[in-house]
Amino acid sequence: MEHDDNLGRMLDYEQGAALERLDREHPTAGGEPECPACSMRMARHVEQHLAPRSDASPFRVRLICPSPECACWTIYNW
């Protein structure tokens, strides 16, 4: 995975799994979950996998907190 200097820390497994569940329940614009660190609504980015993947989906979803002070993030296969 390429490194982005604008990203903050990656959320731990439990936080990431909880955000994935919430995001899958509301996958449309405006349904993005809140950041567990600062409560801002996270930004959703759908990306194509650039490396071998563990499932059949060609896409992954990255959730990123838009706050420059926080910038926490997580990623999951769609």
mmCIF file of C-alpha atoms in Angstrom:
data_model
loop_
_atom_site.group_PDB
_atom_site.id
_atom_site.type_symbol
_atom_site.label_atom_id
_atom_site.label_comp_id
_atom_site.label_asym_id
_atom_site.label_seq_id
_atom_site.Cartn_x
_atom_site.Cartn_y
_atom_site.Cartn_z
ATOM 1 C CA MET A 1 0.000 0.000 0.000
ATOM 2 C CA GLU A 2 1.345 3.399 -0.882
ATOM 3 C CA HIS A 3 2.051 5.790 1.979
ATOM 4 C CA ASP A 4 0.224 9.108 2.185
ATOM 5 C CA ASP A 5 1.899 11.658 4.476
ATOM 6 C CA ASN A 6 -1.498 13.324 5.049
ATOM 7 C CA LEU A 7 -2.900 10.250 6.794
ATOM 8 C CA GLY A 8 -2.850 9.949 10.550
ATOM 9 C CA ARG A 9 -2.749 6.698 12.445
ATOM 10 C CA MET A 10 -4.512 3.611 11.210
ATOM 11 C CA LEU A 11 -7.384 2.663 13.519
ATOM 12 C CA ASP A 12 -6.997 -0.557 15.493
ATOM 13 C CA TYR A 13 -8.770 -3.746 14.426
ATOM 14 C CA GLU A 14 -11.829 -3.326 16.668
ATOM 15 C CA GLN A 15 -12.410 0.290 15.639
ATOM 16 C CA GLY A 16 -11.914 -0.559 11.962
ATOM 17 C CA ALA A 17 -14.306 -3.531 12.116
ATOM 18 C CA ALA A 18 -16.969 -1.399 13.836
ATOM 19 C CA LEU A 19 -16.641 1.325 11.168
ATOM 20 C CA GLU A 20 -16.848 -1.278 8.410
ATOM 21 C CA ARG A 21 -20.123 -2.636 9.842
ATOM 22 C CA LEU A 22 -21.591 0.879 10.069
ATOM 23 C CA ASP A 23 -20.413 1.814 6.588
ATOM 24 C CA ARG A 24 -21.825 -1.356 5.014
ATOM 25 C CA GLU A 25 -25.216 -0.580 6.590
ATOM 26 C CA HIS A 26 -25.280 2.858 4.874
ATOM 27 C CA PRO A 27 -23.104 2.635 1.728
ATOM 28 C CA THR A 28 -24.545 5.721 0.020
ATOM 29 C CA ALA A 29 -23.316 9.299 0.118
ATOM 30 C CA GLY A 30 -24.085 10.827 3.496
ATOM 31 C CA GLY A 31 -24.012 7.458 5.254
ATOM 32 C CA GLU A 32 -20.365 7.643 6.259
ATOM 33 C CA PRO A 33 -19.694 6.791 9.927
ATOM 34 C CA GLU A 34 -18.221 9.182 12.485
ATOM 35 C CA CYS A 35 -14.541 9.018 13.372
ATOM 36 C CA PRO A 36 -14.147 7.201 16.720
ATOM 37 C CA ALA A 37 -11.303 9.560 17.684
ATOM 38 C CA CYS A 38 -12.834 12.996 17.002
ATOM 39 C CA SER A 39 -16.469 12.395 15.905
ATOM 40 C CA MET A 40 -16.150 14.078 12.477
ATOM 41 C CA ARG A 41 -17.962 12.337 9.618
ATOM 42 C CA MET A 42 -15.382 10.262 7.764
ATOM 43 C CA ALA A 43 -14.760 10.539 4.009
ATOM 44 C CA ARG A 44 -15.261 7.379 1.936
ATOM 45 C CA HIS A 45 -12.915 6.584 -0.952
ATOM 46 C CA VAL A 46 -13.543 3.569 -3.183
ATOM 47 C CA GLU A 47 -10.314 2.307 -4.736
ATOM 48 C CA GLN A 48 -9.312 -0.473 -7.073
ATOM 49 C CA HIS A 49 -6.970 -3.067 -5.600
ATOM 50 C CA LEU A 50 -3.461 -2.568 -6.930
ATOM 51 C CA ALA A 51 -2.059 -5.768 -5.431
ATOM 52 C CA PRO A 52 -3.212 -9.372 -5.109
ATOM 53 C CA ARG A 53 -6.314 -9.574 -2.938
ATOM 54 C CA SER A 54 -7.780 -12.135 -0.567
ATOM 55 C CA ASP A 55 -11.300 -12.171 -2.031
ATOM 56 C CA ALA A 56 -13.130 -11.743 -5.335
ATOM 57 C CA SER A 57 -13.841 -8.005 -4.990
ATOM 58 C CA PRO A 58 -11.783 -5.714 -7.222
ATOM 59 C CA PHE A 59 -12.490 -2.802 -4.865
ATOM 60 C CA ARG A 60 -11.630 -1.676 -1.364
ATOM 61 C CA VAL A 61 -13.055 1.150 0.720
ATOM 62 C CA ARG A 62 -10.875 3.566 2.649
ATOM 63 C CA LEU A 63 -12.500 5.649 5.380
ATOM 64 C CA ILE A 64 -10.466 8.734 6.308
ATOM 65 C CA CYS A 65 -11.149 11.361 8.931
ATOM 66 C CA PRO A 66 -11.062 14.764 7.167
ATOM 67 C CA SER A 67 -9.711 16.569 10.243
ATOM 68 C CA PRO A 68 -6.052 17.506 9.629
ATOM 69 C CA GLU A 69 -5.359 17.132 13.341
ATOM 70 C CA CYS A 70 -6.781 13.595 13.446
ATOM 71 C CA ALA A 71 -6.709 12.009 9.945
ATOM 72 C CA CYS A 72 -7.337 8.495 11.340
ATOM 73 C CA TRP A 73 -8.177 5.902 8.718
ATOM 74 C CA THR A 74 -9.145 2.314 8.033
ATOM 75 C CA ILE A 75 -9.573 0.206 4.923
ATOM 76 C CA TYR A 76 -11.660 -2.852 4.049
ATOM 77 C CA ASN A 77 -12.491 -5.005 1.022
ATOM 78 C CA TRP A 78 -15.825 -4.243 -0.595
#
